[in-house]
Short mmCIF file of C-alpha atoms and ligand atoms in Angstrom, two decimals:
data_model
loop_
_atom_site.label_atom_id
_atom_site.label_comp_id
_atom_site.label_asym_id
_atom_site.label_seq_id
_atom_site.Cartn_x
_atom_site.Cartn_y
_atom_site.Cartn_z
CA UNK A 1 0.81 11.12 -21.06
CA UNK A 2 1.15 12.99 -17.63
CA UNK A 3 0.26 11.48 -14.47
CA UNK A 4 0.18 12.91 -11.02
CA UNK A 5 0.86 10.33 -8.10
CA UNK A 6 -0.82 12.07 -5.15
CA UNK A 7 1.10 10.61 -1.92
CA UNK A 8 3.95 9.36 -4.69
CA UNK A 9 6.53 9.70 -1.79
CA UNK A 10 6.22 6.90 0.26
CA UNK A 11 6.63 2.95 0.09
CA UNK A 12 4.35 1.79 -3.06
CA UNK A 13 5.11 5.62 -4.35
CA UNK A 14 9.05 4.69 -4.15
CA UNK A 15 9.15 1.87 -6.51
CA UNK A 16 5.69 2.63 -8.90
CA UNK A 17 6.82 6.06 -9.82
CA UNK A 18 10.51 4.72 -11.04
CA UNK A 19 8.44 2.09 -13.25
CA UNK A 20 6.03 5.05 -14.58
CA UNK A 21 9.42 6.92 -15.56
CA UNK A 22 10.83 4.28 -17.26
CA UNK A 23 7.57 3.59 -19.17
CA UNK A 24 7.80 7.28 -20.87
CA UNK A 25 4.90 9.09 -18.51
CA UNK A 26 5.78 12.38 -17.42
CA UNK A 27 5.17 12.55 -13.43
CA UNK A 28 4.92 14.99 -10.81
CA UNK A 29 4.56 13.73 -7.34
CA UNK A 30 2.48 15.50 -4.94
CA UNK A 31 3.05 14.74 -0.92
CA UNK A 32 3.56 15.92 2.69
CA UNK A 33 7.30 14.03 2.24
CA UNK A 34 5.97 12.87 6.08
CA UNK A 35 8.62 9.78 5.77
CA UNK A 36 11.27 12.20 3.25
CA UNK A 37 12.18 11.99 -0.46
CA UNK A 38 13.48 8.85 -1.57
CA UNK A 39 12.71 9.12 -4.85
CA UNK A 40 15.87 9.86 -8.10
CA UNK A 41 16.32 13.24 -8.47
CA UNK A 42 14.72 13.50 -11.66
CA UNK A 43 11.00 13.70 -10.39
CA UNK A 44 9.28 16.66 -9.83
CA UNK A 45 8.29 16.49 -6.53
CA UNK A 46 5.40 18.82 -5.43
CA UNK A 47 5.83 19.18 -1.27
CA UNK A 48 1.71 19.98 -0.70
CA UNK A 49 -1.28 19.08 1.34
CA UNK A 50 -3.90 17.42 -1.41
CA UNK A 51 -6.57 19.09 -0.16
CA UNK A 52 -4.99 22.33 -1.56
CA UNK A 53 -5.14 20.91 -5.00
CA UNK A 54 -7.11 22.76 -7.12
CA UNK A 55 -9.13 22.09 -10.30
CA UNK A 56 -6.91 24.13 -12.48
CA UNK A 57 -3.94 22.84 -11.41
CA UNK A 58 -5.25 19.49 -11.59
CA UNK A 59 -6.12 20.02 -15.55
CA UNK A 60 -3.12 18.90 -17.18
CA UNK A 61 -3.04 15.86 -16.17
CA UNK A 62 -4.39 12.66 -17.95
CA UNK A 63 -4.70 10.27 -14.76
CA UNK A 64 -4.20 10.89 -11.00
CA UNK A 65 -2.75 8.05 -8.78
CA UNK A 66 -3.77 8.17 -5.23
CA UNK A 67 -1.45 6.45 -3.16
CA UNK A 68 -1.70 9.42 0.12
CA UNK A 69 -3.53 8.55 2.99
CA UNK A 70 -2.78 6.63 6.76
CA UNK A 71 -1.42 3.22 5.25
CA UNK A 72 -1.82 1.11 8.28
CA UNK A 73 -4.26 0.38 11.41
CA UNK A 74 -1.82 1.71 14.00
CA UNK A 75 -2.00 4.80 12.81
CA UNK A 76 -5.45 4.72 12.04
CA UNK A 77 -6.53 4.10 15.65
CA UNK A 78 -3.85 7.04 16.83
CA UNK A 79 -5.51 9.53 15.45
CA UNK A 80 -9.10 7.99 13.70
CA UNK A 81 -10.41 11.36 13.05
CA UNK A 82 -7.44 12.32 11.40
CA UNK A 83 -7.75 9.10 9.39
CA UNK A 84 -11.22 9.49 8.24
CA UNK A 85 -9.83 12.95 6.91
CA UNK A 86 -7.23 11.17 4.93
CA UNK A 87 -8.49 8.27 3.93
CA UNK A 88 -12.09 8.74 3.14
CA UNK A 89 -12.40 12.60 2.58
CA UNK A 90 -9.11 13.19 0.90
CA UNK A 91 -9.67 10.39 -1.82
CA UNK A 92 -13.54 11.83 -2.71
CA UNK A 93 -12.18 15.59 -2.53
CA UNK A 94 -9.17 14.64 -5.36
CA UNK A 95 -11.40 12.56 -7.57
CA UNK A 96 -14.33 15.44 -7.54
CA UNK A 97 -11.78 18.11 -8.23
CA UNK A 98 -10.15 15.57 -10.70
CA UNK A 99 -13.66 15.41 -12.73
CA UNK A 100 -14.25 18.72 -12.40
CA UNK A 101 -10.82 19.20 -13.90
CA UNK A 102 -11.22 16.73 -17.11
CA UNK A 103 -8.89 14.29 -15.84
CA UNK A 104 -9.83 11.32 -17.81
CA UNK A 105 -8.81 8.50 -15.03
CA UNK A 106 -8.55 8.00 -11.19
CA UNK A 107 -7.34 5.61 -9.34
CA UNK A 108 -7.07 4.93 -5.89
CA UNK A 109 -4.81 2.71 -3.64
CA UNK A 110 -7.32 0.15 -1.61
CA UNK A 111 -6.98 -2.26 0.53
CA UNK A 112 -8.10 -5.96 1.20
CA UNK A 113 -8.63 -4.45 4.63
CA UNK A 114 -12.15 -3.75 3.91
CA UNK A 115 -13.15 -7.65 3.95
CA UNK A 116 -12.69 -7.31 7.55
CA UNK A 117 -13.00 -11.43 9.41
CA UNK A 118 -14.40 -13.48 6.51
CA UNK A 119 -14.60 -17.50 7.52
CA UNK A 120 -12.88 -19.99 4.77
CA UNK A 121 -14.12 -18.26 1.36
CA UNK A 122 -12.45 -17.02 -1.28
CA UNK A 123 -13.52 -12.89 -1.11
CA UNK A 124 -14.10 -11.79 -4.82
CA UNK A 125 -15.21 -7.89 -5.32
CA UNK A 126 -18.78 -9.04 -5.16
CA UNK A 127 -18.58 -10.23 -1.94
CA UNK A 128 -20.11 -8.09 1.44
CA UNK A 129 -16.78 -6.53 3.10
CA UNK A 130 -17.78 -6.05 6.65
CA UNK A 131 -15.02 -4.33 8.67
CA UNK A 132 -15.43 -2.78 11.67
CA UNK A 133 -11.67 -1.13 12.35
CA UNK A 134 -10.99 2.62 11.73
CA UNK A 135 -8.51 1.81 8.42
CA UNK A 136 -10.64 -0.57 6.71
CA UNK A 137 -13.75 1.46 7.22
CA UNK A 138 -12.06 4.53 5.57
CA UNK A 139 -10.57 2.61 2.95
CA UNK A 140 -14.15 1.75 1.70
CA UNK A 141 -15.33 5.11 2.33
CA UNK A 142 -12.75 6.25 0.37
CA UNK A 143 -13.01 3.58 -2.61
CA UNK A 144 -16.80 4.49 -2.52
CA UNK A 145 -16.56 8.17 -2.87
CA UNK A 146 -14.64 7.47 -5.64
CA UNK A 147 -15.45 4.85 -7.49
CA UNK A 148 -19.69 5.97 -7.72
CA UNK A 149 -17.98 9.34 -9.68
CA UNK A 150 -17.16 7.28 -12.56
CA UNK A 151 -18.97 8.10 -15.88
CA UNK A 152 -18.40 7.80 -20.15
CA UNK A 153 -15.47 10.00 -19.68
CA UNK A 154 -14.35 9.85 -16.23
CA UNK A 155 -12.60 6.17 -15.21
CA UNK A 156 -12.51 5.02 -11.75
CA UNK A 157 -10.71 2.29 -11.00
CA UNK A 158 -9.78 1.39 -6.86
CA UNK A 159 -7.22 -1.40 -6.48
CA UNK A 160 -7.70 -3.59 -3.30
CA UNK A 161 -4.44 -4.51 -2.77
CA UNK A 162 -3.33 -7.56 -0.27
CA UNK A 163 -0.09 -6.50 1.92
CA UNK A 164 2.50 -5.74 0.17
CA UNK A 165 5.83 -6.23 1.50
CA UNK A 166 9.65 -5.84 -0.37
CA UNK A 167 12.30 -3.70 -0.55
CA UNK A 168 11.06 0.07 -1.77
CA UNK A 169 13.41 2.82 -1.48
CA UNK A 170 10.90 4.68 1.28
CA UNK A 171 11.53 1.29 3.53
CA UNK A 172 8.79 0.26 6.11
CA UNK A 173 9.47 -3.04 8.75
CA UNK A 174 6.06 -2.73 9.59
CA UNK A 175 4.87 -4.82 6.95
CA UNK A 176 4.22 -8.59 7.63
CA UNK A 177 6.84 -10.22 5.44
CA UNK A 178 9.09 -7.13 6.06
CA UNK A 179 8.82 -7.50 9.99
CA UNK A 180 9.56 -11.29 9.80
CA UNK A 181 12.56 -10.74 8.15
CA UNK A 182 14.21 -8.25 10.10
CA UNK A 183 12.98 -10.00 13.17
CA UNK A 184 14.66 -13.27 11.88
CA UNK A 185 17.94 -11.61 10.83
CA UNK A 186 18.69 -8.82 13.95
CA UNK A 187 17.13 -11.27 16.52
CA UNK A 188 16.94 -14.79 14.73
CA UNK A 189 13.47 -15.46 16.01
CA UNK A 190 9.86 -15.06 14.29
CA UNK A 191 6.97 -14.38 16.29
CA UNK A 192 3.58 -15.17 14.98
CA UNK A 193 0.82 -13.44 16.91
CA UNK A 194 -1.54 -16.38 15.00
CA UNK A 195 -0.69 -18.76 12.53
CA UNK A 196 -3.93 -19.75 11.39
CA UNK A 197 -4.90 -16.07 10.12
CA UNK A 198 -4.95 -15.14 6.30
CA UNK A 199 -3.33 -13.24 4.25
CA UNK A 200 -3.09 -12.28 0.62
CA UNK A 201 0.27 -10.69 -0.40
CA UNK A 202 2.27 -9.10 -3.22
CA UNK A 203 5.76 -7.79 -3.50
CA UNK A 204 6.20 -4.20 -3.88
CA UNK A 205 6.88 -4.51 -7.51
CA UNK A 206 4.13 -6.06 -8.58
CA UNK A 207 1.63 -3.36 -6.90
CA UNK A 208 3.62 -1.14 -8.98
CA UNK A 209 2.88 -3.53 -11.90
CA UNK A 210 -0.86 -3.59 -11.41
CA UNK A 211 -1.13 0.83 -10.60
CA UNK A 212 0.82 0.63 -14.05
CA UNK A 213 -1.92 -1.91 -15.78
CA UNK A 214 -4.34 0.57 -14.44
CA UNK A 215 -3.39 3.99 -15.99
CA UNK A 216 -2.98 1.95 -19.00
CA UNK A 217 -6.10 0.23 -19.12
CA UNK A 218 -8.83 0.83 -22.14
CA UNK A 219 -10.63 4.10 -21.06
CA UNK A 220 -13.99 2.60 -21.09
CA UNK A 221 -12.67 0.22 -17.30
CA UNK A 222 -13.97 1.22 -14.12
CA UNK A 223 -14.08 -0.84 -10.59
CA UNK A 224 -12.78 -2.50 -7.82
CA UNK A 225 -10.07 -5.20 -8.46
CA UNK A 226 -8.49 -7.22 -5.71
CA UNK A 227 -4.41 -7.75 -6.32
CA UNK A 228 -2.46 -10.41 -4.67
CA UNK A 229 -0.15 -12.79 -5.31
CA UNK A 230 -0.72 -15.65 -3.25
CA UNK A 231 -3.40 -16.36 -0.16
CA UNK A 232 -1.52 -17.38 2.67
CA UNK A 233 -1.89 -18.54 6.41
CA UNK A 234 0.74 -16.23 9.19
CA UNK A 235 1.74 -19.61 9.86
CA UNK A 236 2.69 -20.65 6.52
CA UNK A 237 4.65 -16.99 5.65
CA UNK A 238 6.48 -17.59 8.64
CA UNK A 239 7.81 -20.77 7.72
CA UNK A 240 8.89 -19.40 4.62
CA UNK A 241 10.43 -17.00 5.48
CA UNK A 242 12.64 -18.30 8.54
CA UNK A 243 13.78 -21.49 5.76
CA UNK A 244 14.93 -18.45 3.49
CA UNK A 245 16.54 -16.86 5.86
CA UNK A 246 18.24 -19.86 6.92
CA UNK A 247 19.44 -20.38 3.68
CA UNK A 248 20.59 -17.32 2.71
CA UNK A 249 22.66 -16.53 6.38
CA UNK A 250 23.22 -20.00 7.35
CA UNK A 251 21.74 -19.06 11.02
CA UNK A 252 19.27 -20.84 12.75
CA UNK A 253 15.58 -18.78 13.15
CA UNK A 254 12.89 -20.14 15.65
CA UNK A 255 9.85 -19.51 15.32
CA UNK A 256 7.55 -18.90 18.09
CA UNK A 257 3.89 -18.99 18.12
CA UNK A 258 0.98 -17.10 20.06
CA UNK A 259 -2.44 -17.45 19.79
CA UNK A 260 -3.58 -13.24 19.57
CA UNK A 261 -7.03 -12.73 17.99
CA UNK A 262 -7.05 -10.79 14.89
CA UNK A 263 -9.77 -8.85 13.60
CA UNK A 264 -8.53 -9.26 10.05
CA UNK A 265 -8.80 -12.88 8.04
CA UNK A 266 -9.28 -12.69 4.36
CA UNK A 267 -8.70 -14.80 1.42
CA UNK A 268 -9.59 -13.31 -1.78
CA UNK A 269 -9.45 -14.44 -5.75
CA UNK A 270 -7.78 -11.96 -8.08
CA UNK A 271 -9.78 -13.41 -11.79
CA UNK A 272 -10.70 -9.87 -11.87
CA UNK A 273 -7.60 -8.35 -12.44
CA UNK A 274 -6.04 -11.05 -14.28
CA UNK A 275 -8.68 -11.19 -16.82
CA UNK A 276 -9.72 -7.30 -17.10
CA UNK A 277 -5.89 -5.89 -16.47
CA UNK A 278 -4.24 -8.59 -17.31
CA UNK A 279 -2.25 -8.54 -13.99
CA UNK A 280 -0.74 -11.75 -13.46
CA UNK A 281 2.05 -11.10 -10.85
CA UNK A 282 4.46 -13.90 -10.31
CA UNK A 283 6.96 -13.50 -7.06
CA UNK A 284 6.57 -15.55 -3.82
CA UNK A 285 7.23 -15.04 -0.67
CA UNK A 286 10.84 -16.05 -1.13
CA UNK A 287 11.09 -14.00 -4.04
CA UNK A 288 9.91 -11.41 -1.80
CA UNK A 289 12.94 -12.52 0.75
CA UNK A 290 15.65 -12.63 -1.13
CA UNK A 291 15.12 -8.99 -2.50
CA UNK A 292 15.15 -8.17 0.77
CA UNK A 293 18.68 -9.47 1.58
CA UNK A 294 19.95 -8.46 -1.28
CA UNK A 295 19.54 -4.91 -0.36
CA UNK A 296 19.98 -5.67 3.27
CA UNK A 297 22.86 -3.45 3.56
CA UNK A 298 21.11 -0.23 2.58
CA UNK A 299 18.86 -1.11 6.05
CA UNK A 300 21.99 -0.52 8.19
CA UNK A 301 20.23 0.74 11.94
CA UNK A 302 17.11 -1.90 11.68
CA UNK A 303 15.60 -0.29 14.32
CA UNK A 304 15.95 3.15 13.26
CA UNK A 305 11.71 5.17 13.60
CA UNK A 306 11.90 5.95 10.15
CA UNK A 307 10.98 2.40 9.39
CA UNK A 308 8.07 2.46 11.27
CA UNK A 309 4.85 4.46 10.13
CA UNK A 310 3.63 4.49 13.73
CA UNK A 311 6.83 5.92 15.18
CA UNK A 312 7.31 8.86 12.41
CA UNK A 313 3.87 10.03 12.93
CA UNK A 314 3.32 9.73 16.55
CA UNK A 315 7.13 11.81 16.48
CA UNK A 316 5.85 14.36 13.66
CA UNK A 317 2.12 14.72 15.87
CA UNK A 318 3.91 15.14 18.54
CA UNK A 319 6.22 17.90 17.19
CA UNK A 320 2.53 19.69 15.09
CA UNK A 321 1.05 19.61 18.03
CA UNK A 322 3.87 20.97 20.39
CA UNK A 323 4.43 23.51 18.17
CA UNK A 324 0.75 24.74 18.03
CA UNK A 325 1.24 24.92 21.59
N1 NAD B 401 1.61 -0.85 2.08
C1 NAD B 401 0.61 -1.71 2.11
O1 NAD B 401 0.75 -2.89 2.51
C2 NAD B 401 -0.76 -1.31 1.61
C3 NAD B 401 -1.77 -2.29 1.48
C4 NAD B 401 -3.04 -1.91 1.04
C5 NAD B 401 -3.29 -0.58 0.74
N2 NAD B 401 -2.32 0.36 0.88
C6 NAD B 401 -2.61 1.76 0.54
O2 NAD B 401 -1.68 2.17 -0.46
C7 NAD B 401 -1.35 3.56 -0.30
C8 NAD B 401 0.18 3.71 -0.26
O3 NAD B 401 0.72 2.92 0.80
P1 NAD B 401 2.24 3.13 1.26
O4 NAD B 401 2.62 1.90 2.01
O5 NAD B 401 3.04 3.59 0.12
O6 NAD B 401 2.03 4.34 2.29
P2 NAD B 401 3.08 5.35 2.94
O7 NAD B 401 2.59 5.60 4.32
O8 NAD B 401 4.48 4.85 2.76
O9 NAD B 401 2.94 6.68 2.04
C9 NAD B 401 1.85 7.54 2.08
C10 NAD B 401 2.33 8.89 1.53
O10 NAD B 401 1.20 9.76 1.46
C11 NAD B 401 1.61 11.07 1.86
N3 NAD B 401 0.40 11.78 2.31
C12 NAD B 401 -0.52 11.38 3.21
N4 NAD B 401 -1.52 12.28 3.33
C13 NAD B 401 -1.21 13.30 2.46
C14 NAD B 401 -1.85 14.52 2.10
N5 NAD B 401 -3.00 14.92 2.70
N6 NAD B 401 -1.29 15.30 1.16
C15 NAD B 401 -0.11 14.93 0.56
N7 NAD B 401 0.54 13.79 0.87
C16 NAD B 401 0.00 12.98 1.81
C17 NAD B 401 2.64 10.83 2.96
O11 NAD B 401 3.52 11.93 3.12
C18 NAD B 401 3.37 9.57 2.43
O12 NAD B 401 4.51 9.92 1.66
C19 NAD B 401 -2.06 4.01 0.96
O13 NAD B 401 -3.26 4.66 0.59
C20 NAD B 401 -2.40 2.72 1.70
O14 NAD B 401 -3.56 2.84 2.50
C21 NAD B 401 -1.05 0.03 1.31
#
């Protein structure tokens, strides 16, 4: 079975297309390589714009995994036009040029983002999402031009994942459980922005875990699943992870607390996946932690841009747009 992972490159792509490998798929990766190539030398690795992907050479493969895109709301609101491109257009183009090709399954990398500020419910996929932000509003855009393409022999399947965090290859420390930790070891203090905010999360590998449960699921599936581990309050990750931390240095972290408003504040139930994919992930936050150390001496410069989605692109803008000058 051949699978293309369309943005394969980056942090999710890093870890799911080792796991896709190791299943027996054949994979070619297709990507900008905007934050490099970290993945084994082994995968083909296609260095493209996706909106130059064309229906024939989109017709061998059997499923396309769309993991491309702006992955965060900094740099959404840098550039939002830029993000409505890649988040919303890109997704529909690839799935209609998918079809058109045969491709028998699509699925696309969501985000819990489009809940937007829900108030003490559990969100399931039936519930209104409501955002109002530049990121969540192309993620639905996205998940909608894709998802209302699905027919008998087309699957579309858009996974609403919570925020993942972990160690990946292609690292990012802009990722809530990520950020905490390197914040707690290089400067021994947490900072929560607001502790009563919430969030669902899910380590790296278990994304990976439910993309995989995707391709593989009976032909005949189609939808929108939320995927997280575990809903949790700012307040309570935080507390994990400094106690973790603790443990596993031996050096004190303090935690200290704001009160920001945040525009995002979403619970959500994952029955869906769990009883259609049978995704039942299992690692906690400390799980999550502990990974983390354990690789922490891959990290070496913690501050170094490539880390940082926000910092690469406003340095690779910068350099486009100085060199169209
Ligand atoms: N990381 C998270 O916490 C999280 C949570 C929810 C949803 N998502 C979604 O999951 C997907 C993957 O997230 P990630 O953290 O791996 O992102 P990432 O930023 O690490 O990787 C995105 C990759 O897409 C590539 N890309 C972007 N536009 C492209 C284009 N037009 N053509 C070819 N390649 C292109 C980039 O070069 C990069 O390698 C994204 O769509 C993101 O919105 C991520």
């Amino acid at each position: 079975m051949r699978v293309m992972v369309a943005g394969g490159a980056g942090y999710i792509g890093s870890v799911f297309v080792p796991l896709l490998l190791e299943q027996g798929y054949q994979v070619d990766v297709v990507d900008l390589l905007w934050f490099g190539n970290h993945l084994p030398p082994n995968v083909k690795v296609i260095k493209k714009d996706l909106f130059d992907c064309t229906a024939d050479e989109l017709a061998k493969y059997d499923s396309i995994v769309f993991l491309a895109g702006l992955s965060n709301d900094p740099m959404a609101e840098f550039r939002p036009s830029m993000n409505f491109i890649h988040n919303a257009a890109l997704p529909s183009y690839l799935a209609y040029t998918a079809k058109k090709a045969g491709v028998r399954r699509f699925v696309y990398a969501s985000s819990c983002s489009v809940y937007g500020y829900t108030v003490d419910k559990l969100y399931d996929e039936d519930c209104p999402v409501t955002c109002g932000y530049p990121y969540g509003i192309s993620k639905l855009q996205g998940e909608r031009g894709v998802l209302q393409m699905a027919d008998e022999k087309f699957s579309t399947i858009a996974l609403r994942q919570g925020t993942i965090s972990g160690h990946s290859p292609r690292m990012r420390f802009d990722l809530i459980v990520n950020t905490m930790f390197r914040n707690a070891v290089c400067e021994g203090t947490i900072t929560i922005n607001n502790p009563a905010i919430w969030r669902p999360i899910l380590d790296v590998r278990e994304t990976s875990l439910a993309f995989l449960r995707a391709v593989q699921a009976d032909p005949s599936v189609s939808g929108v699943f939320n995927v997280a581990s575990e809903n949790l309050t700012v307040g309570q990750i935080g507390g994990i992870v400094a106690k973790e931390v603790e443990r596993l240095t031996g050096d004190k972290v303090e935690i200290v607390t704001k009160n920001v408003q945040d525009f995002r504040n979403y619970k959500v139930s994952c029955d869906r996946a769990r009883s259609v994919l049978g995704f039942a992930p299992k690692f906690t936050i400390a799980d999550i932690v502990r990974n983390l150390h354990r690789h922490i001496e891959e990290y070496d410069d913690f501050a170094d841009d490539a880390f940082f989605n926000i910092k690469v692109f406003h340095n690779q803008l910068a350099g486009t747009l100085k060199a169209a000058a």
